[in-house]
């Protein structure tokens, strides 16, 4: 059977256009949306990713301030930076970029990002609000999966959705978003044992484990829609997901590619979340903030 490729590129372009349009509307009211990205690493691929956010923001008319405090930054310095940015009126959105210097714990820092500027849903308060169905920013990656399913009209209400991975940044918030869309959600993790009985019975499988080749053709059926969140860099520098795309292709109904799937939509959503945060902070009327909750 032919497996449909669910590219995220078209959707990402549409979301970027929406962010650009929102930024234009805000500018007309004298509001200039600004995203701050706090960086404390010399990891080249991370720095490349941050520069790509900066370029996309620039094209959408959104300010992007890279706050690079170097790979030797202490937790105390990072905490001070996050407190300052949270208090600064000209900054609307804040991302604390990982990886952080060794010994620095993200858990101790993300709670310092003001919830109304937490455009990547990192503060545990944002996750808590998602859990009880209150408006909050979901992590962009988690929302990206839901946007892709909506865009390709993959039904979730009453369907069995398996999420592989239970991290606070992807698996858990995604499960909450899917639950809010009336899916019957099963969360698998490293102690689940055999994934096959769960994934083969599912209508949708989302894999967010960070394990190359975790999901193969034997894990899916002809009805399965597979969303690959994983990003793994191979020794030759190429990027692959968690899904063995070659073996899943021809078996599953549909599959998102890596690269060009979830990741491209994620970056676009960070921009859209920044405009939503700016609009809310400026008290400008428009679509109500319900970034995470469907
Ligand atoms: P993480 O914090 O390392 O969590 C990985 C999760 O996968 C954990 O819950 C872990 O289970 C589970 N897991 C690991 N091995 C497994 C196995 N063999 N079988 C079943 N479950 C397994 O990673 P993360 O931050 O959630 O990220 C997950 C992946 O998504 C990574 O590849 C990351 O690079 C990618 N990602 C992509 C984007 C994007 O925009 N495309 C954004 C963020 C992350 P335990 O809880 O039991 O350890």
Short mmCIF file of C-alpha atoms and ligand atoms in Angstrom, two decimals:
data_model
loop_
_atom_site.label_atom_id
_atom_site.label_comp_id
_atom_site.label_asym_id
_atom_site.label_seq_id
_atom_site.Cartn_x
_atom_site.Cartn_y
_atom_site.Cartn_z
CA UNK A 1 0.00 0.00 0.00
CA UNK A 2 1.06 3.57 -0.54
CA UNK A 3 1.93 5.48 2.61
CA UNK A 4 0.98 9.16 2.41
CA UNK A 5 3.77 11.56 3.33
CA UNK A 6 2.44 14.26 5.66
CA UNK A 7 4.91 17.08 5.01
CA UNK A 8 4.86 19.91 7.55
CA UNK A 9 6.27 22.46 5.13
CA UNK A 10 3.01 23.79 3.67
CA UNK A 11 1.42 24.06 7.09
CA UNK A 12 4.54 25.75 8.49
CA UNK A 13 4.33 28.33 5.71
CA UNK A 14 0.67 29.00 6.51
CA UNK A 15 1.43 29.44 10.22
CA UNK A 16 4.36 31.77 9.44
CA UNK A 17 2.06 33.85 7.23
CA UNK A 18 -0.47 34.02 10.05
CA UNK A 19 2.26 35.14 12.47
CA UNK A 20 3.41 37.76 9.97
CA UNK A 21 -0.15 38.98 9.53
CA UNK A 22 -0.62 39.14 13.33
CA UNK A 23 2.68 41.05 13.68
CA UNK A 24 1.52 43.53 11.02
CA UNK A 25 -1.80 44.06 12.80
CA UNK A 26 0.04 44.64 16.08
CA UNK A 27 2.47 47.10 14.47
CA UNK A 28 -0.53 49.14 13.30
CA UNK A 29 -1.42 49.51 16.97
CA UNK A 30 2.14 50.41 17.93
CA UNK A 31 3.00 46.98 19.35
CA UNK A 32 6.25 45.34 18.18
CA UNK A 33 6.33 41.65 19.18
CA UNK A 34 9.70 40.51 20.52
CA UNK A 35 10.95 37.01 21.29
CA UNK A 36 13.97 36.51 23.56
CA UNK A 37 15.98 33.30 23.22
CA UNK A 38 18.34 32.58 26.10
CA UNK A 39 21.33 30.54 24.97
CA UNK A 40 24.13 29.09 27.11
CA UNK A 41 25.93 26.62 24.89
CA UNK A 42 28.53 26.47 22.16
CA UNK A 43 26.88 23.47 20.53
CA UNK A 44 26.98 24.31 16.82
CA UNK A 45 23.72 22.62 15.84
CA UNK A 46 21.89 24.47 18.64
CA UNK A 47 23.40 27.78 17.60
CA UNK A 48 22.39 27.07 14.00
CA UNK A 49 18.82 26.33 15.15
CA UNK A 50 18.67 29.56 17.18
CA UNK A 51 19.91 31.59 14.21
CA UNK A 52 17.23 29.95 12.06
CA UNK A 53 14.56 31.11 14.56
CA UNK A 54 16.06 34.60 14.41
CA UNK A 55 15.91 34.62 10.59
CA UNK A 56 12.30 33.35 10.52
CA UNK A 57 11.26 35.91 13.13
CA UNK A 58 12.89 38.69 11.10
CA UNK A 59 11.03 37.63 7.96
CA UNK A 60 7.74 37.64 9.90
CA UNK A 61 8.37 41.11 11.30
CA UNK A 62 8.96 39.81 14.81
CA UNK A 63 11.92 41.00 16.85
CA UNK A 64 14.26 38.28 18.09
CA UNK A 65 16.77 38.97 20.82
CA UNK A 66 19.38 36.25 21.25
CA UNK A 67 20.66 36.49 24.81
CA UNK A 68 23.84 34.43 24.54
CA UNK A 69 25.52 34.15 27.92
CA UNK A 70 28.03 31.51 26.92
CA UNK A 71 28.61 27.86 27.77
CA UNK A 72 30.07 28.64 31.22
CA UNK A 73 26.97 30.40 32.52
CA UNK A 74 25.95 29.45 36.05
CA UNK A 75 22.43 28.66 37.19
CA UNK A 76 22.46 31.89 39.18
CA UNK A 77 23.30 34.00 36.14
CA UNK A 78 20.68 32.24 34.02
CA UNK A 79 18.09 32.75 36.76
CA UNK A 80 18.88 36.47 36.82
CA UNK A 81 18.54 36.73 33.04
CA UNK A 82 15.16 34.95 33.05
CA UNK A 83 13.88 37.15 35.89
CA UNK A 84 14.97 40.30 34.05
CA UNK A 85 13.41 39.24 30.74
CA UNK A 86 10.19 38.25 32.52
CA UNK A 87 9.99 41.75 33.97
CA UNK A 88 10.99 43.61 30.81
CA UNK A 89 7.95 45.16 29.11
CA UNK A 90 9.48 45.13 25.62
CA UNK A 91 9.92 41.34 25.62
CA UNK A 92 6.80 39.29 24.88
CA UNK A 93 8.06 35.73 24.63
CA UNK A 94 10.94 33.85 26.27
CA UNK A 95 12.60 30.57 25.34
CA UNK A 96 15.29 28.93 27.45
CA UNK A 97 17.22 27.00 24.82
CA UNK A 98 18.69 23.61 25.71
CA UNK A 99 21.28 22.15 26.15
CA UNK A 100 22.34 24.04 29.26
CA UNK A 101 25.84 24.01 30.78
CA UNK A 102 26.63 20.83 32.72
CA UNK A 103 25.37 21.04 36.27
CA UNK A 104 22.67 23.57 35.40
CA UNK A 105 19.20 22.10 35.80
CA UNK A 106 16.45 23.35 33.52
CA UNK A 107 13.92 22.28 36.20
CA UNK A 108 15.29 24.95 38.51
CA UNK A 109 14.96 27.67 35.87
CA UNK A 110 11.86 27.20 33.73
CA UNK A 111 9.58 28.24 36.60
CA UNK A 112 11.19 31.70 36.38
CA UNK A 113 9.76 32.34 32.92
CA UNK A 114 6.66 34.48 33.43
CA UNK A 115 3.69 32.28 32.36
CA UNK A 116 2.30 34.97 30.04
CA UNK A 117 5.67 35.02 28.20
CA UNK A 118 6.16 31.23 28.33
CA UNK A 119 5.59 30.76 24.62
CA UNK A 120 7.18 27.29 24.57
CA UNK A 121 5.19 25.99 27.54
CA UNK A 122 8.25 25.28 29.68
CA UNK A 123 7.00 26.61 33.02
CA UNK A 124 5.26 23.82 35.00
CA UNK A 125 2.38 26.28 35.53
CA UNK A 126 1.69 26.13 31.78
CA UNK A 127 1.55 22.32 31.90
CA UNK A 128 -0.74 22.51 34.94
CA UNK A 129 -3.06 24.90 33.15
CA UNK A 130 -3.17 22.60 30.12
CA UNK A 131 -4.00 19.70 32.45
CA UNK A 132 -7.09 21.45 33.78
CA UNK A 133 -8.15 22.88 30.41
CA UNK A 134 -7.24 26.50 31.07
CA UNK A 135 -5.73 28.71 28.35
CA UNK A 136 -1.96 28.36 28.27
CA UNK A 137 0.86 28.06 25.78
CA UNK A 138 1.55 24.41 25.03
CA UNK A 139 5.10 23.48 24.11
CA UNK A 140 5.34 24.29 20.41
CA UNK A 141 6.38 20.73 19.52
CA UNK A 142 3.32 19.25 21.20
CA UNK A 143 1.00 21.75 19.53
CA UNK A 144 2.74 21.09 16.23
CA UNK A 145 1.65 17.44 16.29
CA UNK A 146 -1.97 18.46 16.88
CA UNK A 147 -1.81 21.11 14.14
CA UNK A 148 -0.45 18.52 11.68
CA UNK A 149 -3.23 16.06 12.50
CA UNK A 150 -5.84 18.83 12.11
CA UNK A 151 -4.30 20.10 8.88
CA UNK A 152 -4.42 16.67 7.27
CA UNK A 153 -7.89 16.05 8.72
CA UNK A 154 -6.80 13.02 10.73
CA UNK A 155 -9.63 12.44 13.18
CA UNK A 156 -8.73 12.03 16.86
CA UNK A 157 -12.08 12.17 18.68
CA UNK A 158 -12.90 8.69 19.89
CA UNK A 159 -9.77 7.29 18.19
CA UNK A 160 -6.97 5.35 19.81
CA UNK A 161 -3.81 7.45 19.91
CA UNK A 162 -0.55 6.09 21.26
CA UNK A 163 2.12 8.55 22.37
CA UNK A 164 5.57 7.02 22.81
CA UNK A 165 7.46 9.22 25.29
CA UNK A 166 6.36 10.93 28.50
CA UNK A 167 8.67 13.92 28.85
CA UNK A 168 7.36 17.19 30.28
CA UNK A 169 8.18 18.98 27.02
CA UNK A 170 6.66 16.61 24.48
CA UNK A 171 4.90 13.40 25.59
CA UNK A 172 2.93 14.68 28.59
CA UNK A 173 1.66 17.98 27.14
CA UNK A 174 0.85 16.28 23.84
CA UNK A 175 -1.18 13.64 25.67
CA UNK A 176 -3.14 16.43 27.37
CA UNK A 177 -3.81 18.19 24.07
CA UNK A 178 -5.00 14.95 22.49
CA UNK A 179 -7.19 14.21 25.47
CA UNK A 180 -8.74 17.66 25.06
CA UNK A 181 -9.54 16.59 21.49
CA UNK A 182 -11.40 13.55 22.82
CA UNK A 183 -8.79 10.97 21.79
CA UNK A 184 -8.36 7.82 23.85
CA UNK A 185 -4.70 8.28 24.73
CA UNK A 186 -2.20 5.60 25.70
CA UNK A 187 1.24 6.76 26.83
CA UNK A 188 4.15 4.35 26.33
CA UNK A 189 7.67 4.79 27.72
CA UNK A 190 10.92 2.98 28.28
CA UNK A 191 9.38 0.61 30.82
CA UNK A 192 6.40 -0.31 28.66
CA UNK A 193 8.08 -3.40 27.28
CA UNK A 194 6.74 -4.44 23.89
CA UNK A 195 5.33 -1.44 22.02
CA UNK A 196 3.78 -3.53 19.28
CA UNK A 197 0.50 -4.53 20.99
CA UNK A 198 -0.21 -0.85 21.66
CA UNK A 199 0.97 0.69 18.43
CA UNK A 200 -0.56 -1.92 16.09
CA UNK A 201 -3.98 -1.34 17.62
CA UNK A 202 -3.73 2.44 17.37
CA UNK A 203 -5.24 4.77 14.79
CA UNK A 204 -2.48 7.33 15.39
CA UNK A 205 1.01 6.72 16.77
CA UNK A 206 3.18 9.65 17.83
CA UNK A 207 6.80 8.76 18.56
CA UNK A 208 8.82 11.14 20.73
CA UNK A 209 11.52 9.01 22.31
CA UNK A 210 14.80 10.14 20.75
CA UNK A 211 15.64 6.58 19.65
CA UNK A 212 16.61 5.97 16.03
CA UNK A 213 14.63 3.17 14.40
CA UNK A 214 12.36 2.61 17.42
CA UNK A 215 9.22 2.22 15.32
CA UNK A 216 9.36 -0.20 12.41
CA UNK A 217 6.89 -1.64 9.92
CA UNK A 218 5.97 -4.45 12.32
CA UNK A 219 4.68 -1.87 14.85
CA UNK A 220 2.00 -0.46 12.58
CA UNK A 221 -1.01 -1.53 10.52
CA UNK A 222 -2.49 -0.23 7.29
CA UNK A 223 -4.75 2.17 9.22
CA UNK A 224 -1.98 3.78 11.31
CA UNK A 225 -1.07 7.43 10.91
CA UNK A 226 2.46 7.89 12.27
CA UNK A 227 3.82 11.21 13.51
CA UNK A 228 7.57 11.19 14.05
CA UNK A 229 8.72 13.80 16.58
CA UNK A 230 12.20 12.35 17.07
CA UNK A 231 15.27 14.23 15.92
CA UNK A 232 18.48 12.21 15.94
CA UNK A 233 21.73 13.30 14.34
CA UNK A 234 23.63 10.38 12.77
CA UNK A 235 27.44 10.24 12.78
CA UNK A 236 27.46 11.47 9.16
CA UNK A 237 25.57 14.59 10.27
CA UNK A 238 22.23 13.65 8.74
CA UNK A 239 18.99 14.08 10.67
CA UNK A 240 16.58 11.17 11.19
CA UNK A 241 13.54 10.61 13.34
CA UNK A 242 12.55 7.76 15.66
CA UNK A 243 10.74 5.92 12.88
CA UNK A 244 12.41 3.50 10.49
CA UNK A 245 10.80 5.29 7.56
CA UNK A 246 11.89 2.69 5.00
CA UNK A 247 10.15 -0.17 6.79
CA UNK A 248 7.05 1.81 7.82
CA UNK A 249 6.54 3.13 4.28
CA UNK A 250 4.29 0.76 2.42
CA UNK A 251 2.70 -0.51 5.64
CA UNK A 252 1.23 2.49 7.50
CA UNK A 253 -1.46 4.78 6.12
CA UNK A 254 0.61 7.95 6.56
CA UNK A 255 3.89 9.21 8.02
CA UNK A 256 5.43 12.60 8.76
CA UNK A 257 8.97 12.96 7.37
CA UNK A 258 12.12 13.98 9.28
CA UNK A 259 13.29 16.56 8.43
CA UNK A 260 10.35 18.51 7.02
CA UNK A 261 7.66 17.31 9.40
CA UNK A 262 7.03 18.25 13.03
CA UNK A 263 10.20 20.36 13.35
CA UNK A 264 9.31 22.86 10.64
CA UNK A 265 5.86 23.45 12.13
CA UNK A 266 7.34 23.85 15.61
CA UNK A 267 9.50 26.83 14.65
CA UNK A 268 6.57 28.53 12.94
CA UNK A 269 4.42 28.04 16.04
CA UNK A 270 7.02 29.73 18.23
CA UNK A 271 6.54 32.85 16.12
CA UNK A 272 2.76 32.61 16.25
CA UNK A 273 2.86 32.13 20.03
CA UNK A 274 5.03 35.27 20.30
CA UNK A 275 2.45 37.36 18.47
CA UNK A 276 -0.32 35.84 20.59
CA UNK A 277 1.61 36.72 23.75
CA UNK A 278 2.26 40.26 22.49
CA UNK A 279 -1.39 40.76 21.67
CA UNK A 280 -2.47 39.52 25.06
CA UNK A 281 0.11 41.63 26.90
CA UNK A 282 -0.88 44.74 24.99
CA UNK A 283 -4.56 44.06 25.69
CA UNK A 284 -5.31 44.14 21.96
CA UNK A 285 -8.56 42.39 21.11
CA UNK A 286 -8.44 39.55 18.66
CA UNK A 287 -8.66 35.83 18.76
CA UNK A 288 -8.72 34.77 22.43
CA UNK A 289 -5.55 33.18 23.75
CA UNK A 290 -6.08 29.46 23.75
CA UNK A 291 -2.78 28.44 22.29
CA UNK A 292 -2.65 25.01 23.78
CA UNK A 293 -6.19 24.03 24.45
CA UNK A 294 -8.30 23.01 21.51
P1 LIG B 1 13.36 12.82 26.53
O1 LIG B 1 13.14 13.83 27.59
O2 LIG B 1 14.66 12.08 26.46
O3 LIG B 1 12.19 11.73 26.67
C1 LIG B 1 12.17 10.59 25.87
C2 LIG B 1 10.98 9.76 26.25
O4 LIG B 1 11.00 8.59 25.44
C3 LIG B 1 10.98 9.28 27.70
O5 LIG B 1 9.68 9.37 28.24
C4 LIG B 1 11.45 7.84 27.59
O6 LIG B 1 10.89 6.98 28.58
C5 LIG B 1 10.90 7.42 26.25
N1 LIG B 1 11.69 6.35 25.66
C6 LIG B 1 13.04 6.29 25.53
N2 LIG B 1 13.40 5.11 24.97
C7 LIG B 1 12.24 4.42 24.77
C8 LIG B 1 11.96 3.15 24.25
N3 LIG B 1 12.93 2.31 23.83
N4 LIG B 1 10.68 2.75 24.19
C9 LIG B 1 9.68 3.56 24.60
N5 LIG B 1 9.89 4.80 25.12
C10 LIG B 1 11.16 5.21 25.20
O7 LIG B 1 13.14 13.44 25.08
P2 LIG B 1 12.16 14.64 24.60
O8 LIG B 1 12.74 15.93 24.98
O9 LIG B 1 10.76 14.30 24.95
O10 LIG B 1 12.34 14.50 23.03
C11 LIG B 1 11.95 13.32 22.36
C12 LIG B 1 12.44 13.38 20.92
O11 LIG B 1 11.80 14.46 20.29
C13 LIG B 1 13.95 13.65 20.78
O12 LIG B 1 14.42 12.99 19.64
C14 LIG B 1 14.01 15.14 20.57
O13 LIG B 1 15.16 15.52 19.85
C15 LIG B 1 12.76 15.33 19.74
N6 LIG B 1 12.24 16.70 19.78
C16 LIG B 1 11.87 17.23 18.59
C17 LIG B 1 11.36 18.49 18.55
C18 LIG B 1 10.88 19.05 17.23
O14 LIG B 1 10.48 20.19 17.16
N7 LIG B 1 10.88 18.24 16.17
C19 LIG B 1 11.25 19.25 19.71
C20 LIG B 1 11.59 18.67 20.94
C21 LIG B 1 12.08 17.38 20.94
P3 LIG B 1 11.21 7.16 30.16
O15 LIG B 1 10.37 8.31 30.61
O16 LIG B 1 10.78 5.87 30.75
O17 LIG B 1 12.68 7.43 30.26
#
